[in-house]
PDB file of C-alpha atoms in Angstrom:
ATOM      1  CA  SER A   1     -68.174 -33.644  59.842  1.00 79.00           C
ATOM      2  CA  VAL A   2     -66.584 -30.489  58.859  1.00 82.00           C
ATOM      3  CA  LEU A   3     -65.117 -31.707  55.765  1.00 83.00           C
ATOM      4  CA  ALA A   4     -68.314 -33.445  54.541  1.00 84.00           C
ATOM      5  CA  LEU A   5     -70.220 -30.165  54.959  1.00 84.00           C
ATOM      6  CA  TYR A   6     -67.444 -28.337  53.258  1.00 81.00           C
ATOM      7  CA  ASN A   7     -67.922 -30.673  50.330  1.00 82.00           C
ATOM      8  CA  LYS A   8     -71.368 -30.161  50.200  1.00 84.00           C
ATOM      9  CA  LEU A   9     -71.061 -26.527  50.241  1.00 81.00           C
ATOM     10  CA  THR A  10     -68.788 -26.551  47.295  1.00 80.00           C
ATOM     11  CA  ALA A  11     -70.754 -29.119  45.245  1.00 81.00           C
ATOM     12  CA  ALA A  12     -73.525 -26.570  45.574  1.00 82.00           C
ATOM     13  CA  LYS A  13     -71.317 -23.821  44.015  1.00 79.00           C
ATOM     14  CA  LEU A  14     -71.679 -21.852  47.133  1.00 79.00           C
ATOM     15  CA  VAL A  15     -68.672 -19.588  48.171  1.00 80.00           C
ATOM     16  CA  PRO A  16     -67.250 -20.482  51.574  1.00 85.00           C
ATOM     17  CA  ASN A  17     -66.011 -17.670  53.645  1.00 89.00           C
ATOM     18  CA  ALA A  18     -62.758 -17.039  55.393  1.00 88.00           C
ATOM     19  CA  HIS A  19     -63.987 -18.489  58.603  1.00 91.00           C
ATOM     20  CA  THR A  20     -65.127 -21.806  56.612  1.00 91.00           C
ATOM     21  CA  HIS A  21     -61.863 -22.155  55.231  1.00 91.00           C
ATOM     22  CA  TYR A  22     -60.173 -21.838  58.604  1.00 91.00           C
ATOM     23  CA  ALA A  23     -62.470 -24.683  59.964  1.00 93.00           C
ATOM     24  CA  VAL A  24     -61.480 -26.780  57.012  1.00 92.00           C
ATOM     25  CA  LEU A  25     -57.857 -26.238  57.580  1.00 93.00           C
ATOM     26  CA  GLN A  26     -58.409 -26.952  61.261  1.00 93.00           C
ATOM     27  CA  ALA A  27     -60.229 -30.204  60.388  1.00 93.00           C
ATOM     28  CA  TYR A  28     -57.207 -31.013  58.098  1.00 93.00           C
ATOM     29  CA  LYS A  29     -54.947 -30.532  60.957  1.00 92.00           C
ATOM     30  CA  ILE A  30     -56.816 -33.009  63.189  1.00 92.00           C
ATOM     31  CA  THR A  31     -56.806 -35.663  60.514  1.00 92.00           C
ATOM     32  CA  GLY A  32     -53.201 -34.929  59.657  1.00 91.00           C
ATOM     33  CA  GLU A  33     -53.872 -34.317  56.035  1.00 93.00           C
ATOM     34  CA  VAL A  34     -50.966 -31.710  55.582  1.00 94.00           C
ATOM     35  CA  SER A  35     -50.926 -31.989  51.802  1.00 94.00           C
ATOM     36  CA  LYS A  36     -54.568 -31.330  51.284  1.00 94.00           C
ATOM     37  CA  ALA A  37     -54.358 -28.442  53.845  1.00 94.00           C
ATOM     38  CA  GLN A  38     -51.407 -26.881  51.612  1.00 95.00           C
ATOM     39  CA  GLN A  39     -53.431 -27.665  48.244  1.00 95.00           C
ATOM     40  CA  LEU A  40     -56.172 -25.703  49.758  1.00 94.00           C
ATOM     41  CA  VAL A  41     -54.101 -22.614  50.435  1.00 95.00           C
ATOM     42  CA  ASP A  42     -52.532 -22.891  47.046  1.00 95.00           C
ATOM     43  CA  ASP A  43     -56.137 -22.777  45.716  1.00 93.00           C
ATOM     44  CA  LEU A  44     -57.110 -19.695  47.460  1.00 93.00           C
ATOM     45  CA  ILE A  45     -53.816 -17.963  46.447  1.00 94.00           C
ATOM     46  CA  ARG A  46     -54.668 -18.829  42.891  1.00 93.00           C
ATOM     47  CA  GLU A  47     -58.310 -17.604  43.191  1.00 90.00           C
ATOM     48  CA  GLY A  48     -57.232 -14.410  44.998  1.00 91.00           C
ATOM     49  CA  SER A  49     -59.312 -15.081  48.251  1.00 91.00           C
ATOM     50  CA  ILE A  50     -56.386 -16.135  50.378  1.00 92.00           C
ATOM     51  CA  THR A  51     -56.448 -14.488  53.939  1.00 92.00           C
ATOM     52  CA  ALA A  52     -54.036 -14.204  56.929  1.00 89.00           C
ATOM     53  CA  LEU A  53     -56.665 -16.439  58.738  1.00 91.00           C
ATOM     54  CA  ALA A  54     -55.831 -19.318  56.362  1.00 93.00           C
ATOM     55  CA  PHE A  55     -52.424 -18.943  56.847  1.00 92.00           C
ATOM     56  CA  ASN A  56     -52.482 -18.856  60.585  1.00 90.00           C
ATOM     57  CA  ALA A  57     -54.274 -22.281  60.536  1.00 92.00           C
ATOM     58  CA  LEU A  58     -51.495 -23.288  57.902  1.00 93.00           C
ATOM     59  CA  PHE A  59     -48.905 -22.281  60.451  1.00 90.00           C
ATOM     60  CA  GLU A  60     -50.570 -24.354  63.178  1.00 89.00           C
ATOM     61  CA  ILE A  61     -50.714 -27.480  61.100  1.00 92.00           C
ATOM     62  CA  TYR A  62     -47.051 -27.383  60.160  1.00 91.00           C
ATOM     63  CA  ALA A  63     -46.287 -26.595  63.972  1.00 87.00           C
ATOM     64  CA  SER A  64     -48.319 -29.428  65.009  1.00 88.00           C
ATOM     65  CA  LYS A  65     -46.254 -31.866  63.059  1.00 89.00           C
ATOM     66  CA  GLY A  66     -42.913 -30.182  64.269  1.00 86.00           C
ATOM     67  CA  ASP A  67     -42.155 -29.330  60.606  1.00 90.00           C
ATOM     68  CA  THR A  68     -40.052 -26.143  60.988  1.00 88.00           C
ATOM     69  CA  GLU A  69     -39.125 -26.057  57.353  1.00 90.00           C
ATOM     70  CA  GLY A  70     -42.796 -26.561  56.076  1.00 92.00           C
ATOM     71  CA  LEU A  71     -43.663 -23.700  58.658  1.00 89.00           C
ATOM     72  CA  LEU A  72     -40.899 -21.286  57.114  1.00 89.00           C
ATOM     73  CA  ASN A  73     -42.019 -22.086  53.691  1.00 92.00           C
ATOM     74  CA  ALA A  74     -45.506 -21.291  54.538  1.00 92.00           C
ATOM     75  CA  VAL A  75     -44.222 -18.034  55.719  1.00 87.00           C
ATOM     76  CA  LYS A  76     -42.412 -17.220  52.793  1.00 89.00           C
ATOM     77  CA  LEU A  77     -45.558 -18.173  50.889  1.00 93.00           C
ATOM     78  CA  MET A  78     -47.592 -15.799  52.870  1.00 90.00           C
ATOM     79  CA  GLU A  79     -45.171 -12.814  52.133  1.00 86.00           C
ATOM     80  CA  ALA A  80     -44.939 -13.537  48.361  1.00 91.00           C
ATOM     81  CA  SER A  81     -48.818 -13.531  48.319  1.00 91.00           C
ATOM     82  CA  ASN A  82     -48.929 -10.007  49.855  1.00 86.00           C
ATOM     83  CA  VAL A  83     -51.427 -11.059  52.507  1.00 87.00           C
ATOM     84  CA  SER A  84     -51.639  -8.439  55.324  1.00 80.00           C
ATOM     85  CA  ALA A  85     -50.827 -10.249  58.786  1.00 77.00           C
ATOM     86  CA  ASP A  86     -53.199  -9.860  61.544  1.00 77.00           C
ATOM     87  CA  ALA A  87     -52.246  -9.617  65.161  1.00 71.00           C
ATOM     88  CA  ARG A  88     -52.138 -13.413  65.472  1.00 81.00           C
ATOM     89  CA  THR A  89     -50.131 -14.200  62.645  1.00 84.00           C
ATOM     90  CA  TYR A  90     -46.452 -13.069  63.757  1.00 84.00           C
ATOM     91  CA  THR A  91     -47.615 -13.766  67.239  1.00 86.00           C
ATOM     92  CA  TYR A  92     -48.383 -17.237  66.687  1.00 84.00           C
ATOM     93  CA  LEU A  93     -45.279 -17.733  64.230  1.00 87.00           C
ATOM     94  CA  ILE A  94     -43.095 -16.645  66.915  1.00 89.00           C
ATOM     95  CA  ARG A  95     -44.457 -18.398  69.623  1.00 87.00           C
ATOM     96  CA  THR A  96     -44.184 -21.438  67.241  1.00 86.00           C
ATOM     97  CA  LEU A  97     -40.597 -21.023  66.419  1.00 89.00           C
ATOM     98  CA  CYS A  98     -39.739 -20.570  70.150  1.00 90.00           C
ATOM     99  CA  LEU A  99     -41.514 -23.800  71.082  1.00 85.00           C
ATOM    100  CA  LEU A 100     -39.468 -25.684  68.333  1.00 86.00           C
ATOM    101  CA  GLY A 101     -36.209 -24.083  69.600  1.00 88.00           C
ATOM    102  CA  LYS A 102     -35.798 -21.802  66.803  1.00 91.00           C
ATOM    103  CA  LEU A 103     -34.882 -18.751  68.870  1.00 94.00           C
ATOM    104  CA  VAL A 104     -32.634 -17.048  66.282  1.00 94.00           C
ATOM    105  CA  THR A 105     -35.341 -17.241  63.661  1.00 92.00           C
ATOM    106  CA  ALA A 106     -38.055 -16.237  66.066  1.00 93.00           C
ATOM    107  CA  GLU A 107     -36.106 -13.348  66.845  1.00 94.00           C
ATOM    108  CA  GLN A 108     -35.668 -12.292  63.267  1.00 92.00           C
ATOM    109  CA  TYR A 109     -39.240 -12.470  62.666  1.00 89.00           C
ATOM    110  CA  LEU A 110     -39.992 -10.340  65.716  1.00 91.00           C
ATOM    111  CA  GLU A 111     -37.473  -7.734  64.173  1.00 90.00           C
ATOM    112  CA  ILE A 112     -39.204  -7.919  60.696  1.00 87.00           C
ATOM    113  CA  ALA A 113     -42.723  -7.313  62.540  1.00 85.00           C
ATOM    114  CA  ARG A 114     -41.293  -4.412  64.427  1.00 85.00           C
ATOM    115  CA  ARG A 115     -39.531  -2.814  61.411  1.00 85.00           C
ATOM    116  CA  ASN A 116     -42.515  -3.159  59.381  1.00 80.00           C
ATOM    117  CA  LYS A 117     -44.941  -2.168  62.265  1.00 82.00           C
ATOM    118  CA  LEU A 118     -46.828  -5.221  61.902  1.00 78.00           C
ATOM    119  CA  PRO A 119     -49.068  -6.099  64.921  1.00 76.00           C
ATOM    120  CA  VAL A 120     -47.567  -8.522  67.470  1.00 84.00           C
ATOM    121  CA  GLU A 121     -49.039  -9.436  70.744  1.00 86.00           C
ATOM    122  CA  HIS A 122     -46.919  -9.132  73.868  1.00 88.00           C
ATOM    123  CA  VAL A 123     -47.217 -13.035  74.527  1.00 89.00           C
ATOM    124  CA  ALA A 124     -44.616 -13.365  71.645  1.00 90.00           C
ATOM    125  CA  TYR A 125     -42.131 -11.273  73.618  1.00 93.00           C
ATOM    126  CA  LEU A 126     -42.930 -13.428  76.628  1.00 93.00           C
ATOM    127  CA  GLU A 127     -42.307 -16.606  74.467  1.00 92.00           C
ATOM    128  CA  LEU A 128     -38.985 -15.158  73.562  1.00 94.00           C
ATOM    129  CA  ILE A 129     -37.946 -14.306  77.025  1.00 95.00           C
ATOM    130  CA  ASP A 130     -38.710 -17.609  78.349  1.00 94.00           C
ATOM    131  CA  GLY A 131     -36.937 -19.323  75.322  1.00 94.00           C
ATOM    132  CA  PHE A 132     -33.722 -17.483  75.815  1.00 95.00           C
ATOM    133  CA  SER A 133     -33.777 -18.057  79.529  1.00 94.00           C
ATOM    134  CA  GLN A 134     -34.098 -21.774  79.155  1.00 92.00           C
ATOM    135  CA  VAL A 135     -30.753 -21.717  77.186  1.00 93.00           C
ATOM    136  CA  GLY A 136     -29.054 -19.352  79.606  1.00 93.00           C
ATOM    137  CA  GLN A 137     -29.159 -16.164  77.262  1.00 95.00           C
ATOM    138  CA  VAL A 138     -30.077 -13.976  79.743  1.00 96.00           C
ATOM    139  CA  SER A 139     -28.760 -10.913  77.913  1.00 96.00           C
ATOM    140  CA  LYS A 140     -30.817 -11.766  75.181  1.00 96.00           C
ATOM    141  CA  ALA A 141     -33.864 -12.121  77.307  1.00 96.00           C
ATOM    142  CA  GLU A 142     -33.042  -8.804  78.639  1.00 96.00           C
ATOM    143  CA  GLN A 143     -32.880  -7.315  75.182  1.00 95.00           C
ATOM    144  CA  THR A 144     -36.214  -8.747  74.303  1.00 95.00           C
ATOM    145  CA  PHE A 145     -37.651  -7.127  77.446  1.00 95.00           C
ATOM    146  CA  ALA A 146     -36.346  -3.847  76.640  1.00 94.00           C
ATOM    147  CA  LYS A 147     -37.846  -4.213  73.056  1.00 92.00           C
ATOM    148  CA  ALA A 148     -41.317  -4.974  74.647  1.00 92.00           C
ATOM    149  CA  ARG A 149     -41.068  -1.770  76.853  1.00 91.00           C
ATOM    150  CA  ILE A 150     -40.401   0.267  73.746  1.00 89.00           C
ATOM    151  CA  HIS A 151     -42.983  -1.665  71.701  1.00 86.00           C
ATOM    152  CA  PHE A 152     -45.898  -1.116  74.142  1.00 87.00           C
ATOM    153  CA  GLY A 153     -44.795   1.862  75.915  1.00 85.00           C
ATOM    154  CA  CYS A 154     -45.052   0.182  78.971  1.00 83.00           C
ATOM    155  CA  VAL A 155     -44.175  -3.210  80.715  1.00 85.00           C
ATOM    156  CA  PHE A 156     -47.055  -5.692  81.329  1.00 89.00           C
ATOM    157  CA  LEU A 157     -47.246  -7.541  84.748  1.00 90.00           C
ATOM    158  CA  SER A 158     -46.829 -11.000  82.669  1.00 91.00           C
ATOM    159  CA  THR A 159     -43.619  -9.443  80.898  1.00 91.00           C
ATOM    160  CA  TYR A 160     -42.161  -8.473  84.497  1.00 93.00           C
ATOM    161  CA  ASN A 161     -42.666 -11.989  85.770  1.00 93.00           C
ATOM    162  CA  SER A 162     -41.090 -13.506  82.767  1.00 94.00           C
ATOM    163  CA  MET A 163     -37.900 -11.572  83.230  1.00 95.00           C
ATOM    164  CA  ILE A 164     -37.847 -12.173  86.931  1.00 95.00           C
ATOM    165  CA  ALA A 165     -38.294 -15.963  86.143  1.00 94.00           C
ATOM    166  CA  ALA A 166     -35.451 -15.645  83.846  1.00 95.00           C
ATOM    167  CA  TYR A 167     -33.057 -13.988  86.199  1.00 96.00           C
ATOM    168  CA  VAL A 168     -34.210 -16.540  89.035  1.00 96.00           C
ATOM    169  CA  LYS A 169     -33.673 -19.572  86.563  1.00 93.00           C
ATOM    170  CA  ASN A 170     -30.087 -18.421  85.868  1.00 93.00           C
ATOM    171  CA  GLY A 171     -29.036 -17.406  89.651  1.00 94.00           C
ATOM    172  CA  ASP A 172     -29.271 -13.778  89.296  1.00 96.00           C
ATOM    173  CA  PHE A 173     -31.334 -12.694  92.372  1.00 96.00           C
ATOM    174  CA  SER A 174     -30.186  -9.300  92.751  1.00 96.00           C
ATOM    175  CA  SER A 175     -31.496  -8.482  89.453  1.00 96.00           C
ATOM    176  CA  ALA A 176     -34.840 -10.234  90.048  1.00 96.00           C
ATOM    177  CA  GLU A 177     -35.334  -8.356  93.218  1.00 94.00           C
ATOM    178  CA  ARG A 178     -34.407  -5.176  91.577  1.00 95.00           C
ATOM    179  CA  LEU A 179     -36.997  -5.616  88.938  1.00 94.00           C
ATOM    180  CA  ILE A 180     -39.476  -6.436  91.663  1.00 94.00           C
ATOM    181  CA  GLU A 181     -38.805  -3.112  93.287  1.00 93.00           C
ATOM    182  CA  GLU A 182     -39.273  -1.625  89.765  1.00 93.00           C
ATOM    183  CA  MET A 183     -42.526  -3.035  89.008  1.00 90.00           C
ATOM    184  CA  SER A 184     -43.840  -2.086  92.455  1.00 89.00           C
ATOM    185  CA  ALA A 185     -42.774   1.445  91.758  1.00 91.00           C
ATOM    186  CA  GLN A 186     -44.565   1.450  88.437  1.00 87.00           C
ATOM    187  CA  GLY A 187     -47.856   0.295  90.088  1.00 86.00           C
ATOM    188  CA  ASN A 188     -47.521  -3.347  89.309  1.00 86.00           C
ATOM    189  CA  PRO A 189     -47.223  -4.990  92.845  1.00 90.00           C
ATOM    190  CA  PRO A 190     -45.668  -8.657  92.719  1.00 92.00           C
ATOM    191  CA  THR A 191     -48.185 -11.521  92.582  1.00 93.00           C
ATOM    192  CA  ASN A 192     -48.279 -15.061  93.831  1.00 93.00           C
ATOM    193  CA  TYR A 193     -46.462 -16.020  90.789  1.00 93.00           C
ATOM    194  CA  THR A 194     -43.819 -13.513  91.302  1.00 94.00           C
ATOM    195  CA  TYR A 195     -43.070 -14.374  94.882  1.00 96.00           C
ATOM    196  CA  ALA A 196     -43.346 -18.213  94.172  1.00 95.00           C
ATOM    197  CA  ARG A 197     -40.641 -18.004  91.480  1.00 94.00           C
ATOM    198  CA  LEU A 198     -38.362 -16.131  93.580  1.00 96.00           C
ATOM    199  CA  MET A 199     -38.863 -18.183  96.696  1.00 96.00           C
ATOM    200  CA  LYS A 200     -38.392 -21.495  94.490  1.00 95.00           C
ATOM    201  CA  GLY A 201     -35.207 -19.905  93.302  1.00 95.00           C
ATOM    202  CA  TYR A 202     -33.775 -19.505  96.688  1.00 96.00           C
ATOM    203  CA  ASN A 203     -35.022 -22.858  97.857  1.00 95.00           C
ATOM    204  CA  ASP A 204     -33.328 -24.541  94.903  1.00 94.00           C
ATOM    205  CA  ALA A 205     -30.136 -22.778  95.785  1.00 94.00           C
ATOM    206  CA  SER A 206     -30.548 -23.867  99.450  1.00 94.00           C
ATOM    207  CA  ASN A 207     -30.428 -19.945 100.348  1.00 95.00           C
ATOM    208  CA  PHE A 208     -33.341 -20.768 103.059  1.00 95.00           C
ATOM    209  CA  LYS A 209     -32.832 -17.372 104.745  1.00 95.00           C
ATOM    210  CA  ALA A 210     -33.652 -15.532 101.788  1.00 96.00           C
ATOM    211  CA  ALA A 211     -36.592 -17.786 100.943  1.00 96.00           C
ATOM    212  CA  ALA A 212     -37.873 -16.965 104.530  1.00 96.00           C
ATOM    213  CA  GLN A 213     -37.610 -13.282 103.775  1.00 95.00           C
ATOM    214  CA  VAL A 214     -39.501 -13.585 100.461  1.00 95.00           C
ATOM    215  CA  LEU A 215     -42.214 -15.551 102.824  1.00 95.00           C
ATOM    216  CA  GLN A 216     -42.129 -12.385 105.208  1.00 94.00           C
ATOM    217  CA  ASP A 217     -42.652 -10.208 102.166  1.00 93.00           C
ATOM    218  CA  VAL A 218     -45.740 -12.189 101.046  1.00 94.00           C
ATOM    219  CA  ARG A 219     -47.318 -11.960 104.473  1.00 93.00           C
ATOM    220  CA  GLN A 220     -46.765  -8.198 104.552  1.00 92.00           C
ATOM    221  CA  SER A 221     -48.151  -7.877 101.114  1.00 90.00           C
ATOM    222  CA  GLY A 222     -51.340  -9.504 101.940  1.00 91.00           C
ATOM    223  CA  VAL A 223     -50.881 -11.637  98.849  1.00 91.00           C
ATOM    224  CA  PRO A 224     -52.970 -14.715  99.367  1.00 93.00           C
ATOM    225  CA  MET A 225     -51.000 -18.246  99.751  1.00 93.00           C
ATOM    226  CA  ASP A 226     -51.880 -20.206  96.343  1.00 95.00           C
ATOM    227  CA  ASP A 227     -50.545 -23.764  95.505  1.00 96.00           C
ATOM    228  CA  ASN A 228     -47.328 -22.419  94.384  1.00 95.00           C
ATOM    229  CA  LEU A 229     -46.373 -20.397  97.390  1.00 96.00           C
ATOM    230  CA  LEU A 230     -47.546 -23.429  99.655  1.00 97.00           C
ATOM    231  CA  ASN A 231     -45.404 -25.740  97.760  1.00 96.00           C
ATOM    232  CA  GLU A 232     -42.312 -23.582  98.571  1.00 96.00           C
ATOM    233  CA  TYR A 233     -43.338 -23.086 101.988  1.00 96.00           C
ATOM    234  CA  ILE A 234     -43.597 -26.789 102.491  1.00 97.00           C
ATOM    235  CA  ARG A 235     -39.832 -26.904 101.358  1.00 97.00           C
ATOM    236  CA  LEU A 236     -39.034 -24.040 103.331  1.00 96.00           C
ATOM    237  CA  SER A 237     -40.659 -25.633 106.468  1.00 97.00           C
ATOM    238  CA  PHE A 238     -38.919 -28.830 105.932  1.00 96.00           C
ATOM    239  CA  SER A 239     -35.575 -26.986 105.681  1.00 96.00           C
ATOM    240  CA  ALA A 240     -36.234 -25.496 109.017  1.00 95.00           C
ATOM    241  CA  ASN A 241     -37.283 -28.886 110.754  1.00 96.00           C
ATOM    242  CA  ASP A 242     -40.949 -27.665 111.353  1.00 97.00           C
ATOM    243  CA  PRO A 243     -43.127 -30.790 110.573  1.00 96.00           C
ATOM    244  CA  VAL A 244     -45.948 -29.248 111.696  1.00 96.00           C
ATOM    245  CA  ALA A 245     -45.956 -26.339 109.034  1.00 96.00           C
ATOM    246  CA  VAL A 246     -45.103 -29.008 106.296  1.00 96.00           C
ATOM    247  CA  LEU A 247     -48.189 -31.218 107.016  1.00 96.00           C
ATOM    248  CA  GLN A 248     -50.522 -28.197 107.672  1.00 96.00           C
ATOM    249  CA  SER A 249     -49.426 -26.499 104.337  1.00 96.00           C
ATOM    250  CA  PHE A 250     -49.945 -30.103 102.642  1.00 96.00           C
ATOM    251  CA  SER A 251     -53.352 -30.132 103.734  1.00 95.00           C
ATOM    252  CA  ASP A 252     -54.001 -26.620 102.622  1.00 96.00           C
ATOM    253  CA  LEU A 253     -53.185 -27.355  98.928  1.00 95.00           C
ATOM    254  CA  ARG A 254     -55.871 -27.319  96.894  1.00 95.00           C
ATOM    255  CA  GLY A 255     -54.350 -29.365  94.257  1.00 95.00           C
ATOM    256  CA  GLN A 256     -51.319 -31.899  94.155  1.00 94.00           C
ATOM    257  CA  PRO A 257     -48.053 -31.096  95.814  1.00 96.00           C
ATOM    258  CA  SER A 258     -44.878 -30.526  93.430  1.00 96.00           C
ATOM    259  CA  ALA A 259     -42.442 -33.356  93.414  1.00 96.00           C
ATOM    260  CA  GLN A 260     -39.945 -31.560  95.434  1.00 96.00           C
ATOM    261  CA  ALA A 261     -42.785 -30.559  98.181  1.00 97.00           C
ATOM    262  CA  PHE A 262     -44.201 -34.217  98.163  1.00 97.00           C
ATOM    263  CA  THR A 263     -40.677 -35.543  98.988  1.00 96.00           C
ATOM    264  CA  CYS A 264     -40.705 -33.273 101.844  1.00 97.00           C
ATOM    265  CA  VAL A 265     -43.967 -34.360 103.014  1.00 97.00           C
ATOM    266  CA  LEU A 266     -43.184 -37.968 102.724  1.00 96.00           C
ATOM    267  CA  LYS A 267     -40.017 -37.684 104.728  1.00 96.00           C
ATOM    268  CA  VAL A 268     -41.814 -36.028 107.604  1.00 96.00           C
ATOM    269  CA  LEU A 269     -44.417 -38.682 107.581  1.00 95.00           C
ATOM    270  CA  ILE A 270     -41.794 -41.456 107.765  1.00 95.00           C
ATOM    271  CA  ARG A 271     -39.861 -39.642 110.732  1.00 94.00           C
ATOM    272  CA  GLN A 272     -43.171 -39.605 112.609  1.00 95.00           C
ATOM    273  CA  GLY A 273     -43.577 -43.272 111.951  1.00 93.00           C
ATOM    274  CA  GLU A 274     -46.378 -43.052 109.602  1.00 93.00           C
ATOM    275  CA  THR A 275     -45.014 -45.264 107.104  1.00 93.00           C
ATOM    276  CA  SER A 276     -48.477 -46.702 106.010  1.00 92.00           C
ATOM    277  CA  ARG A 277     -49.817 -43.379 105.103  1.00 94.00           C
ATOM    278  CA  ALA A 278     -46.582 -42.323 103.469  1.00 94.00           C
ATOM    279  CA  ASN A 279     -46.790 -45.696 101.268  1.00 93.00           C
ATOM    280  CA  PHE A 280     -50.423 -44.734 100.504  1.00 93.00           C
ATOM    281  CA  LEU A 281     -49.868 -41.366  99.332  1.00 94.00           C
ATOM    282  CA  LEU A 282     -46.838 -42.610  97.164  1.00 94.00           C
ATOM    283  CA  ARG A 283     -49.128 -45.163  95.699  1.00 92.00           C
ATOM    284  CA  LYS A 284     -51.686 -42.874  94.981  1.00 94.00           C
ATOM    285  CA  ARG A 285     -49.465 -40.332  93.551  1.00 94.00           C
ATOM    286  CA  THR A 286     -47.985 -43.122  91.216  1.00 92.00           C
ATOM    287  CA  GLN A 287     -51.453 -44.228  89.961  1.00 93.00           C
ATOM    288  CA  ARG A 288     -52.038 -40.556  88.880  1.00 93.00           C
ATOM    289  CA  ALA A 289     -48.494 -40.597  87.066  1.00 93.00           C
ATOM    290  CA  LEU A 290     -47.568 -37.623  88.892  1.00 94.00           C
ATOM    291  CA  PRO A 291     -43.925 -36.894  89.081  1.00 94.00           C
ATOM    292  CA  VAL A 292     -42.053 -38.360  92.086  1.00 94.00           C
ATOM    293  CA  GLU A 293     -38.510 -37.794  93.003  1.00 95.00           C
ATOM    294  CA  GLU A 294     -36.289 -40.981  93.594  1.00 94.00           C
ATOM    295  CA  ALA A 295     -35.372 -39.642  96.945  1.00 93.00           C
ATOM    296  CA  ALA A 296     -39.262 -40.106  98.033  1.00 93.00           C
ATOM    297  CA  ARG A 297     -39.171 -43.467  96.934  1.00 92.00           C
ATOM    298  CA  GLN A 298     -35.836 -44.498  98.350  1.00 92.00           C
ATOM    299  CA  SER A 299     -36.694 -42.822 101.819  1.00 91.00           C
ATOM    300  CA  LEU A 300     -39.819 -45.162 101.952  1.00 90.00           C
ATOM    301  CA  ARG A 301     -37.977 -48.238 100.955  1.00 89.00           C
ATOM    302  CA  THR A 302     -35.379 -47.357 103.665  1.00 89.00           C
ATOM    303  CA  ALA A 303     -37.859 -46.938 106.336  1.00 85.00           C
ATOM    304  CA  GLY A 304     -39.435 -50.422 105.508  1.00 77.00           C
ATOM    305  CA  GLY A 305     -42.212 -49.473 102.964  1.00 59.00           C
ATOM    306  CA  GLN A 306     -41.592 -52.663 101.134  1.00 49.00           C
ATOM    307  CA  ASN A 307     -44.860 -51.879  98.837  1.00 51.00           C
ATOM    308  CA  ALA A 308     -43.080 -48.536  97.405  1.00 49.00           C
ATOM    309  CA  PRO A 309     -43.664 -48.168  93.659  1.00 49.00           C
ATOM    310  CA  SER A 310     -40.720 -49.039  91.790  1.00 50.00           C
ATOM    311  CA  ASN A 311     -39.176 -46.838  88.908  1.00 49.00           C
ATOM    312  CA  ARG A 312     -40.685 -49.537  86.599  1.00 50.00           C
ATOM    313  CA  GLU A 313     -44.294 -49.201  88.055  1.00 46.00           C
ATOM    314  CA  TYR A 314     -43.974 -45.404  87.864  1.00 42.00           C
ATOM    315  CA  SER A 315     -43.015 -45.573  84.305  1.00 47.00           C
ATOM    316  CA  ALA A 316     -45.844 -47.736  83.385  1.00 44.00           C
ATOM    317  CA  ALA A 317     -48.314 -45.481  84.970  1.00 41.00           C
ATOM    318  CA  LYS A 318     -47.080 -42.564  82.998  1.00 37.00           C
ATOM    319  CA  SER A 319     -47.408 -44.434  79.803  1.00 40.00           C
ATOM    320  CA  PRO A 320     -50.799 -43.876  77.936  1.00 36.00           C
TER     321      PRO A 320
END
């Protein structure tokens, strides 16, 4: 194992390099030996051989444990050690804080990095935009989007998509469409993801007329229909009472349908008298522990599908 080799290396009085220390810290992450990882970092600091790479690994360890306090203490230790952060350090820190729900702290560290001209990858901005979107703080997401534009001198396609998704999630469709027009003018044409997010938002809001317009835009743009778009097309076709389009799109999917699209497919099959097929598909999906809306199970039971999986069976299938 990595740890056994490391012990042999140190016993032979050979000097490990930064990548070796990183590998050892990753091994401690797997074994859950946080105290040993911290001790190794402390030893490296005392020896004067600590690197940003080692701190990156230590951040990962505390993050994997959901230990925000330990993570922030590790950051303070890094700052006190006068270690020069690399591009990954603050990026990973900000991403991790967002995942832990510490958006204010993540934003503070982004400001520290910006103020000190420290390298931060654009994914850190994406995580903050997504984080603020999840809690409904669209203005904060907009501010982060603007900072990303200033930082990089341009806006990446993924940054546009994140901000568009934030607008859609919070029901601001006019701002989302305005941003799509802007990105197109900047030479960043909308992608499958862009259109799918907008179409899903309209479907969720039961604005099927607007969703149909997005579909028309997709067809005019020549963007291929991927699974995300097909899922939304299934929902739109169901709302338009077009069972042929629902089932055709279902067969065109490369992967599994979303829970909402699956409900539409099941209801179409039931209406066409194909209860056995609907029952088979539901059982198959349950066995794979894929999400199923209660509306799908209830529709099948109402139609006489006595073998429809219960909530208890579904929960059991999801359990490891």
